[in-house]
Coordinates of C-alpha atoms and ligand atoms in Angstrom, one line a residue:
M864 CA -25.4 86.2 56.4
W865 CA -24.2 89.6 55.4
G866 CA -26.1 91.7 58.3
G867 CA -23.0 92.5 60.0
R868 CA -22.7 95.9 59.4
F869 CA -26.2 96.5 59.0
A870 CA -28.7 98.0 62.5
E871 CA -31.7 97.4 60.5
G872 CA -33.0 94.6 57.9
P873 CA -34.0 95.3 54.6
S874 CA -37.3 96.5 53.8
A875 CA -40.1 94.2 52.6
V876 CA -39.1 95.2 49.0
M877 CA -35.8 95.2 48.7
R878 CA -35.8 91.9 50.1
E879 CA -38.2 91.0 47.4
I880 CA -36.1 92.2 44.4
N881 CA -33.2 91.2 45.8
A882 CA -34.4 87.4 46.0
S883 CA -33.4 84.8 43.4
I884 CA -34.0 81.7 45.7
P885 CA -37.8 81.5 43.9
F886 CA -36.2 80.6 40.7
D887 CA -32.3 79.6 41.6
K888 CA -33.9 76.8 43.6
R889 CA -33.3 74.9 40.4
L890 CA -29.4 75.1 40.7
W891 CA -29.6 72.9 44.4
Q892 CA -27.9 69.9 42.9
Q893 CA -25.3 71.7 41.5
D894 CA -24.7 74.3 44.2
I895 CA -24.5 70.9 46.5
A896 CA -22.0 69.5 44.5
G897 CA -19.8 73.0 44.1
S898 CA -19.7 72.8 48.0
Q899 CA -19.1 69.0 48.1
A900 CA -15.8 69.2 45.8
H901 CA -14.7 72.6 47.5
V902 CA -15.2 71.3 51.3
A903 CA -13.1 68.1 50.0
M904 CA -10.2 70.6 48.8
L905 CA -10.5 72.7 51.8
G906 CA -9.6 69.4 53.9
K907 CA -7.3 68.4 51.8
Q908 CA -5.1 71.4 51.5
G909 CA -5.3 71.6 55.3
I910 CA -7.6 74.5 55.0
V911 CA -10.3 73.6 56.8
A912 CA -9.4 70.7 59.6
P913 CA -10.2 67.0 57.7
E914 CA -12.8 65.9 60.5
D915 CA -14.6 69.5 59.8
A916 CA -14.5 69.1 56.5
Q917 CA -15.6 65.3 56.8
T918 CA -18.7 67.2 58.9
I919 CA -19.5 69.7 56.4
S920 CA -19.6 67.1 53.4
Q921 CA -21.9 64.6 55.5
G922 CA -23.9 67.4 56.4
L923 CA -24.3 68.6 52.5
D924 CA -25.7 64.9 52.1
A925 CA -28.3 65.1 54.6
V926 CA -29.1 68.7 52.9
A927 CA -29.6 66.9 49.5
A928 CA -31.7 64.1 51.0
D929 CA -34.3 67.0 52.2
F930 CA -34.2 69.1 49.0
E931 CA -34.6 65.8 47.2
R932 CA -37.8 64.8 49.5
D933 CA -39.2 68.1 50.4
G934 CA -38.2 70.6 47.6
V935 CA -36.1 73.7 48.4
P936 CA -37.7 76.1 50.8
V937 CA -38.0 79.2 49.4
D938 CA -37.6 82.2 51.9
Y939 CA -36.7 85.6 50.8
A940 CA -34.8 86.3 53.9
L941 CA -32.5 83.9 52.5
E942 CA -31.9 85.3 49.3
D943 CA -30.7 82.8 47.2
I944 CA -29.8 78.9 47.0
H945 CA -26.0 79.5 48.2
M946 CA -27.4 81.2 51.6
V947 CA -30.7 78.7 51.7
T948 CA -27.9 75.6 51.6
E949 CA -25.7 77.2 53.8
S950 CA -28.4 77.7 56.5
A951 CA -29.6 74.5 55.8
L952 CA -26.5 73.0 56.7
A953 CA -26.0 75.3 59.7
E954 CA -29.1 73.4 60.9
K955 CA -27.8 70.4 60.7
I956 CA -24.5 70.6 61.7
G957 CA -24.1 73.7 63.8
P958 CA -21.4 76.6 63.6
V959 CA -18.8 74.0 61.5
A960 CA -21.0 74.7 58.7
G961 CA -19.6 78.5 59.0
R962 CA -16.1 76.9 57.5
L963 CA -17.3 75.6 54.0
H964 CA -17.2 79.5 52.7
T965 CA -13.6 79.6 53.4
A966 CA -11.9 80.9 50.3
R967 CA -14.8 81.2 47.8
S968 CA -17.9 84.0 47.3
R969 CA -21.0 83.4 46.1
N970 CA -19.8 85.2 43.0
D971 CA -17.6 82.1 42.1
Q972 CA -20.1 80.0 43.3
V973 CA -23.0 80.8 41.5
A974 CA -20.4 80.9 38.5
T975 CA -19.9 77.2 39.0
D976 CA -23.3 76.0 39.6
F977 CA -24.3 77.9 36.8
R978 CA -21.9 76.7 34.6
L979 CA -22.7 72.9 35.9
W980 CA -26.5 73.6 35.0
T981 CA -25.5 75.3 31.7
R982 CA -23.8 72.0 30.8
E983 CA -26.3 69.7 31.7
A984 CA -28.7 71.6 29.7
M985 CA -26.4 71.3 26.6
D986 CA -26.1 67.6 27.0
E987 CA -29.7 67.2 27.2
A988 CA -30.8 69.0 24.3
A989 CA -28.1 67.2 22.1
A990 CA -29.5 64.0 23.6
G991 CA -33.1 65.5 22.6
L992 CA -31.8 66.7 18.9
K993 CA -30.1 63.2 18.6
A994 CA -33.4 61.4 19.3
L995 CA -34.8 63.7 16.7
Q996 CA -32.5 62.7 13.8
T997 CA -33.2 59.0 14.7
A998 CA -37.2 59.6 14.2
L999 CA -35.9 61.5 11.1
L1000 CA -34.1 58.9 9.7
A1001 CA -36.1 55.8 10.2
R1002 CA -39.2 57.7 8.2
A1003 CA -36.3 59.0 5.9
G1004 CA -35.6 55.5 5.3
E1005 CA -39.3 54.2 4.8
H1006 CA -39.8 56.7 1.8
A1007 CA -36.3 57.1 0.0
D1008 CA -38.8 56.7 -3.0
S1009 CA -41.5 58.0 -2.3
V1010 CA -42.1 61.3 -4.8
M1011 CA -43.3 64.8 -3.2
P1012 CA -43.3 67.8 -4.6
G1013 CA -40.5 70.5 -3.6
F1014 CA -41.3 73.8 -3.6
T1015 CA -39.8 77.2 -3.4
H1016 CA -41.8 80.0 -2.7
L1017 CA -44.4 77.6 -2.1
Q1018 CA -45.1 76.7 -5.4
S1019 CA -44.3 73.1 -6.9
A1020 CA -40.3 73.5 -7.8
Q1021 CA -39.4 69.9 -8.9
P1022 CA -40.4 66.7 -7.8
V1023 CA -38.1 65.5 -4.8
T1024 CA -38.4 63.0 -2.4
L1025 CA -39.9 62.5 1.0
G1026 CA -36.7 61.0 2.3
H1027 CA -34.8 63.6 1.5
H1028 CA -36.9 66.4 2.5
L1029 CA -36.8 64.6 6.2
M1030 CA -32.7 64.3 5.3
A1031 CA -32.4 67.9 5.1
Y1032 CA -33.5 68.4 8.6
Y1033 CA -31.4 65.6 9.8
E1034 CA -29.1 67.7 8.4
M1035 CA -29.8 70.9 10.3
F1036 CA -30.1 69.0 13.6
A1037 CA -26.6 67.5 13.8
R1038 CA -25.4 71.3 12.9
D1039 CA -27.5 72.4 16.2
R1040 CA -25.5 69.7 17.9
A1041 CA -21.9 70.4 16.7
R1042 CA -22.9 74.2 18.0
L1043 CA -23.9 73.1 21.4
A1044 CA -20.8 70.6 21.3
D1045 CA -18.3 73.4 20.5
A1046 CA -20.4 76.3 23.2
R1047 CA -19.9 72.9 25.9
A1048 CA -16.0 72.6 24.9
R1049 CA -15.6 76.6 26.0
L1050 CA -17.4 76.3 28.6
N1051 CA -16.2 73.6 30.8
R1052 CA -13.3 75.4 32.5
C1053 CA -14.2 75.9 36.1
P1054 CA -14.4 79.0 37.8
L1055 CA -14.7 78.1 41.2
G1056 CA -11.7 79.7 43.2
A1057 CA -11.7 83.0 42.0
A1058 CA -13.7 84.1 44.8
A1059 CA -15.4 87.2 45.0
L1060 CA -13.2 88.9 41.8
A1061 CA -9.6 88.7 43.0
G1062 CA -8.7 85.1 44.2
T1063 CA -7.7 84.3 47.3
G1064 CA -4.8 84.4 49.5
F1065 CA -6.0 80.5 51.3
P1066 CA -3.8 77.5 49.5
I1067 CA -6.5 76.7 47.3
D1068 CA -6.1 73.5 44.5
R1069 CA -8.1 74.6 41.4
E1070 CA -7.3 72.1 39.5
A1071 CA -8.6 69.5 42.4
T1072 CA -12.0 71.0 42.4
A1073 CA -12.2 71.3 38.9
A1074 CA -11.2 67.4 38.2
A1075 CA -14.2 66.9 40.7
L1076 CA -17.0 68.7 39.1
G1077 CA -15.8 67.4 35.7
F1078 CA -14.1 70.8 34.0
D1079 CA -11.0 70.3 31.8
G1080 CA -9.2 72.4 34.5
P1081 CA -9.6 76.1 36.2
T1082 CA -10.5 79.3 34.3
R1083 CA -7.5 81.7 33.9
N1084 CA -8.6 84.9 35.3
S1085 CA -10.4 85.6 38.3
L1086 CA -12.3 88.7 37.1
D1087 CA -13.4 87.0 34.0
S1088 CA -14.2 84.2 35.8
V1089 CA -17.4 85.7 37.8
S1090 CA -18.0 88.3 35.4
D1091 CA -19.1 86.6 32.3
R1092 CA -22.1 84.6 31.3
D1093 CA -21.4 84.2 27.5
F1094 CA -21.4 80.3 28.0
A1095 CA -25.2 80.7 28.8
I1096 CA -25.1 83.1 25.7
E1097 CA -23.7 80.7 23.6
Y1098 CA -26.1 78.1 24.6
L1099 CA -29.3 80.5 24.3
T1100 CA -27.7 81.0 20.5
A1101 CA -27.2 77.5 19.9
A1102 CA -30.9 77.0 21.4
V1103 CA -32.2 79.4 19.4
Q1104 CA -30.9 78.1 15.8
A1105 CA -32.0 74.8 16.8
S1106 CA -35.5 76.2 17.6
L1107 CA -35.5 78.1 14.4
H1108 CA -35.4 74.6 12.7
L1109 CA -37.6 73.1 14.7
S1110 CA -40.2 76.0 13.9
R1111 CA -39.6 75.0 10.3
L1112 CA -40.0 71.4 10.5
A1113 CA -42.9 72.9 12.4
E1114 CA -44.4 75.0 9.9
E1115 CA -44.0 72.2 7.5
F1116 CA -46.5 69.9 9.7
V1117 CA -49.0 73.1 9.6
I1118 CA -48.9 73.4 5.8
W1119 CA -48.7 69.1 5.2
A1120 CA -51.7 68.5 7.9
S1121 CA -53.7 71.2 6.0
Q1122 CA -57.2 70.0 4.1
P1123 CA -55.9 71.6 0.7
F1124 CA -52.5 69.8 0.9
G1125 CA -53.3 66.8 2.7
F1126 CA -49.6 65.3 2.9
V1127 CA -49.6 64.1 6.2
K1128 CA -52.1 63.4 8.6
L1129 CA -51.2 63.7 12.5
S1130 CA -51.7 60.9 14.7
D1131 CA -54.2 61.6 17.4
Q1132 CA -51.8 61.7 19.9
W1133 CA -50.4 64.7 18.6
S1134 CA -53.4 66.4 17.2
T1135 CA -56.7 68.8 19.1
G1136 CA -60.0 69.2 18.6
S1137 CA -62.4 72.2 18.1
S1138 CA -64.9 72.6 20.6
I1139 CA -67.1 73.9 18.5
M1140 CA -66.3 72.2 15.2
P1141 CA -66.7 68.8 15.2
Q1142 CA -64.2 67.6 12.0
K1143 CA -61.5 69.8 12.8
R1144 CA -57.9 67.8 13.9
N1145 CA -55.5 70.8 15.0
P1146 CA -51.6 70.4 14.5
D1147 CA -51.7 72.8 18.2
A1148 CA -48.1 71.1 18.7
A1149 CA -46.8 72.2 16.0
E1150 CA -48.1 75.6 15.8
L1151 CA -46.8 75.7 19.6
V1152 CA -43.2 74.6 18.4
R1153 CA -43.2 77.6 15.7
G1154 CA -44.1 80.1 18.3
H1155 CA -41.9 78.6 21.2
A1156 CA -38.9 79.7 18.8
G1157 CA -40.0 83.5 19.0
R1158 CA -39.7 83.2 23.1
I1159 CA -36.5 81.7 23.1
L1160 CA -35.3 84.0 20.9
G1161 CA -36.8 86.3 23.6
C1162 CA -35.0 84.6 26.5
M1163 CA -31.4 85.2 24.3
T1164 CA -32.2 88.9 23.6
S1165 CA -33.2 89.7 27.3
L1166 CA -29.5 87.9 28.5
M1167 CA -27.5 89.7 25.9
V1168 CA -29.1 92.8 27.0
T1169 CA -28.6 92.2 30.6
M1170 CA -24.9 91.6 30.1
K1171 CA -24.5 94.4 27.9
G1172 CA -22.0 97.1 29.1
L1173 CA -21.5 95.5 32.2
P1174 CA -18.1 96.9 33.9
L1175 CA -16.2 94.2 35.7
A1176 CA -17.0 91.8 37.7
Y1177 CA -19.9 90.9 39.3
S1178 CA -23.1 93.1 39.4
K1179 CA -26.6 92.1 40.5
D1180 CA -28.0 92.7 37.1
M1181 CA -26.3 89.5 36.7
Q1182 CA -28.7 87.6 38.8
D1183 CA -31.0 87.9 36.1
D1184 CA -29.2 85.5 33.9
K1185 CA -30.7 82.4 35.2
P1186 CA -34.5 82.7 34.0
P1187 CA -34.3 83.1 30.4
V1188 CA -32.1 80.1 30.5
F1189 CA -34.1 78.6 32.5
E1190 CA -37.4 79.5 30.1
A1191 CA -35.2 78.3 27.0
H1192 CA -34.2 75.3 28.3
D1193 CA -38.0 74.3 29.1
L1194 CA -39.0 75.6 25.9
L1195 CA -36.6 73.9 23.8
G1196 CA -36.9 70.5 26.1
L1197 CA -41.0 70.3 24.8
S1198 CA -40.2 71.3 21.7
I1199 CA -37.5 68.8 20.6
A1200 CA -39.6 65.8 22.3
A1201 CA -43.0 67.3 20.6
M1202 CA -41.6 67.3 17.0
T1203 CA -40.1 64.2 17.6
G1204 CA -43.1 62.5 18.9
M1205 CA -44.8 64.2 15.5
V1206 CA -42.2 63.0 13.2
E1207 CA -42.2 59.5 14.4
S1208 CA -46.0 58.9 14.3
A1209 CA -47.2 60.9 11.3
Q1210 CA -48.7 59.0 9.0
F1211 CA -47.5 60.3 5.6
R1212 CA -50.1 60.2 2.7
T1213 CA -47.6 59.8 -0.1
D1214 CA -50.8 59.2 -2.9
R1215 CA -51.3 63.2 -2.6
M1216 CA -48.0 64.0 -2.2
R1217 CA -47.6 62.2 -5.8
G1218 CA -51.1 63.8 -7.2
L1219 CA -49.4 67.2 -6.8
A1220 CA -46.3 66.3 -7.7
E1221 CA -47.7 65.2 -11.0
S1222 CA -49.8 68.2 -11.6
G1223 CA -47.5 71.3 -11.3
F1224 CA -45.5 71.0 -14.2
A1225 CA -42.7 69.9 -11.6
T1226 CA -40.5 68.4 -14.7
A1227 CA -40.3 71.3 -16.9
T1228 CA -36.9 71.8 -15.8
D1229 CA -36.3 68.4 -16.8
L1230 CA -37.5 69.0 -20.5
A1231 CA -35.6 72.3 -20.6
D1232 CA -32.2 69.6 -19.6
W1233 CA -33.3 67.2 -21.9
L1234 CA -33.2 70.3 -24.7
V1235 CA -29.9 70.6 -24.1
R1236 CA -28.7 67.5 -23.8
E1237 CA -29.9 65.8 -26.6
G1238 CA -31.0 69.0 -28.8
G1239 CA -27.8 71.2 -28.6
V1240 CA -29.9 74.0 -27.1
P1241 CA -28.4 76.3 -25.4
F1242 CA -30.1 76.6 -21.9
R1243 CA -31.7 80.3 -21.6
E1244 CA -33.3 78.7 -25.0
A1245 CA -34.3 75.6 -23.5
H1246 CA -36.0 77.1 -20.8
H1247 CA -37.9 79.5 -23.1
I1248 CA -39.3 76.3 -25.1
T1249 CA -40.4 74.8 -22.1
G1250 CA -41.9 77.6 -20.8
R1251 CA -44.4 77.4 -24.4
A1252 CA -44.7 73.7 -23.7
V1253 CA -46.0 74.5 -20.0
A1254 CA -48.4 77.2 -21.5
R1255 CA -50.0 74.6 -24.1
A1256 CA -50.0 71.7 -21.4
E1257 CA -51.9 74.5 -19.2
A1258 CA -54.1 75.3 -22.3
D1259 CA -55.2 71.7 -22.8
G1260 CA -55.6 70.8 -19.0
V1261 CA -53.5 68.4 -19.2
R1262 CA -49.8 67.3 -17.3
L1263 CA -46.4 67.9 -19.3
D1264 CA -45.9 64.1 -19.9
Q1265 CA -49.7 63.7 -21.3
L1266 CA -48.5 66.2 -24.2
P1267 CA -49.2 64.2 -27.6
I1268 CA -45.7 64.1 -29.1
E1269 CA -47.6 66.2 -31.9
A1270 CA -48.4 69.1 -29.7
L1271 CA -44.9 68.9 -28.3
R1272 CA -42.9 69.0 -31.6
E1273 CA -45.5 72.2 -33.1
V1274 CA -43.6 73.7 -29.9
D1275 CA -40.2 73.0 -30.8
A1276 CA -39.4 70.5 -33.7
R1277 CA -35.9 69.3 -32.1
I1278 CA -38.1 67.2 -29.7
D1279 CA -38.7 63.7 -29.8
E1280 CA -40.4 60.7 -28.5
R1281 CA -37.5 59.9 -26.1
V1282 CA -38.3 63.0 -24.1
Y1283 CA -41.0 60.7 -22.4
D1284 CA -38.2 59.4 -20.7
V1285 CA -37.4 62.1 -18.9
L1286 CA -41.3 63.9 -18.2
S1287 CA -42.0 61.7 -15.5
V1288 CA -41.8 62.2 -11.7
D1289 CA -39.9 59.4 -10.9
A1290 CA -37.8 59.5 -13.8
S1291 CA -37.0 63.1 -12.5
V1292 CA -36.0 62.1 -9.4
S1293 CA -34.0 59.2 -10.8
S1294 CA -32.0 61.7 -12.9
R1295 CA -31.0 63.7 -9.7
M1296 CA -27.9 61.6 -9.2
S1297 CA -25.3 64.7 -8.5
F1298 CA -23.8 64.3 -5.0
G1299 CA -26.6 65.3 -2.4
G1300 CA -29.4 65.6 -5.2
T1301 CA -32.8 63.3 -4.4
A1302 CA -32.5 60.5 -6.3
P1303 CA -33.5 57.7 -4.2
A1304 CA -30.1 56.0 -4.9
R1305 CA -28.3 58.6 -3.1
V1306 CA -31.0 59.7 -0.7
R1307 CA -30.3 55.8 0.7
E1308 CA -26.4 56.7 0.8
A1309 CA -27.2 59.4 2.6
I1310 CA -29.3 57.8 5.3
A1311 CA -26.5 54.9 5.5
T1312 CA -24.1 57.6 6.0
A1313 CA -26.0 59.2 8.4
R1314 CA -26.8 55.8 9.9
Q1315 CA -23.2 55.2 10.7
A1316 CA -22.5 58.5 12.1
L1317 CA -25.3 57.8 14.8
E1318 CA -23.7 54.2 15.6
E1319 CA -19.8 55.5 15.9
E1320 CA -21.1 58.2 18.1
D1321 CA -22.4 55.7 20.5
Q1322 CA -19.0 53.7 20.6
Ligands
LIG676 N1 -28.1 85.5 43.6 C1 -26.7 85.7 42.9 C2 -26.9 85.7 41.4 O1 -27.2 84.8 41.2 C3 -25.2 85.0 43.5 C4 -24.2 86.0 43.4 C5 -24.2 87.1 44.6 N2 -23.2 87.8 45.0 C6 -23.0 88.9 45.2 N3 -22.1 89.7 45.6 N4 -24.5 89.6 45.8 O2 -26.1 86.5 41.0

């Protein structure tokens, strides 16, 4: 397609290193859509005769049908999806196919195709995360009152509810979706018509092609249009952040599914066995979600480094923009779907959670707070007194609320019977009524607010 000035063809290695068709064939639908918008505009503007525009458009439909049925042919000689599509078009309609490339270049073409693809990837990730949020909400609703140990440093800290814990992830994924929406709004400008780098002398209508492809309008600067991939980087950064959140949820499942914790039994569908140890139920999917975060981060790094220091406008390095985006998309999609399945089908062992919450002196802070409130003791001193009570309970091998009142009064004479009202894990969680706190009443409110927010989005 560009061989006019060359006497010899490229070497085999040149062909291979130059070819993006093995991976950019994934852009075929976007490439057809971009070409359809372009040729309709060319016809309307009289840049191409309306009959020719119609022939080309019908030819593109036929090519799309072929690709749909047989897949995209991979031929290094044709380099990339743009050339493959155009040559397939020429086979269908003959030399008039050559008019399609008027007033455009592969540079604005690929920028357009890739934006369209990335826009869909953003929408797909947002929809997947929303389904995961819906699953989290449903499980949180079942467990608004289920007490579990809350951890800091993975040490039993204060009792919380499982519903509250799951809702924490709901919030993280809400922010991930907001990041995707922000990035989408910035992405949604159409580079088509920037041509190779400088714009074109043909009387094109960039507003029309932008609108036909669902963009908010054309990009403003032709050099920028063909040379930046920040929209893809923004998709990757949002994907990385979401995958980091997913990896943390995955890690919780790994910990919770371990025998010493036993907080969750993963369903058979989400467990694997060991080929040698018959008792094993391994949380492989959760471990892979945890691992995929690293690979997605690698994809982001790859594209950032590709773009670093490139002069304007297009350079061929930029052809390497696609593999990391495709890979991140595939890994993220799998990770979201796997976590959603695990959340939906997990069997939570609330008896185990409660047992551990009760055994870890998790209500020590409640004792300290009680001393502040009822005994007028400064918090620092209350903290110290409580430390002694914990030491006593530990020495006696009992829980805090099992220490007899005499023992507690030996620790500090200001303690009286009323303290038992706050020493149970249920009393502890119920008292955490501050906005955003773990009290079941607050958790139910948070769930109701979240449900309403999701419903309003659907309207
Ligand atoms: N396959 C190329 C890419 O993905 C298309 C753009 C080629 N442009 C060029 N001037 N060689 O970046």
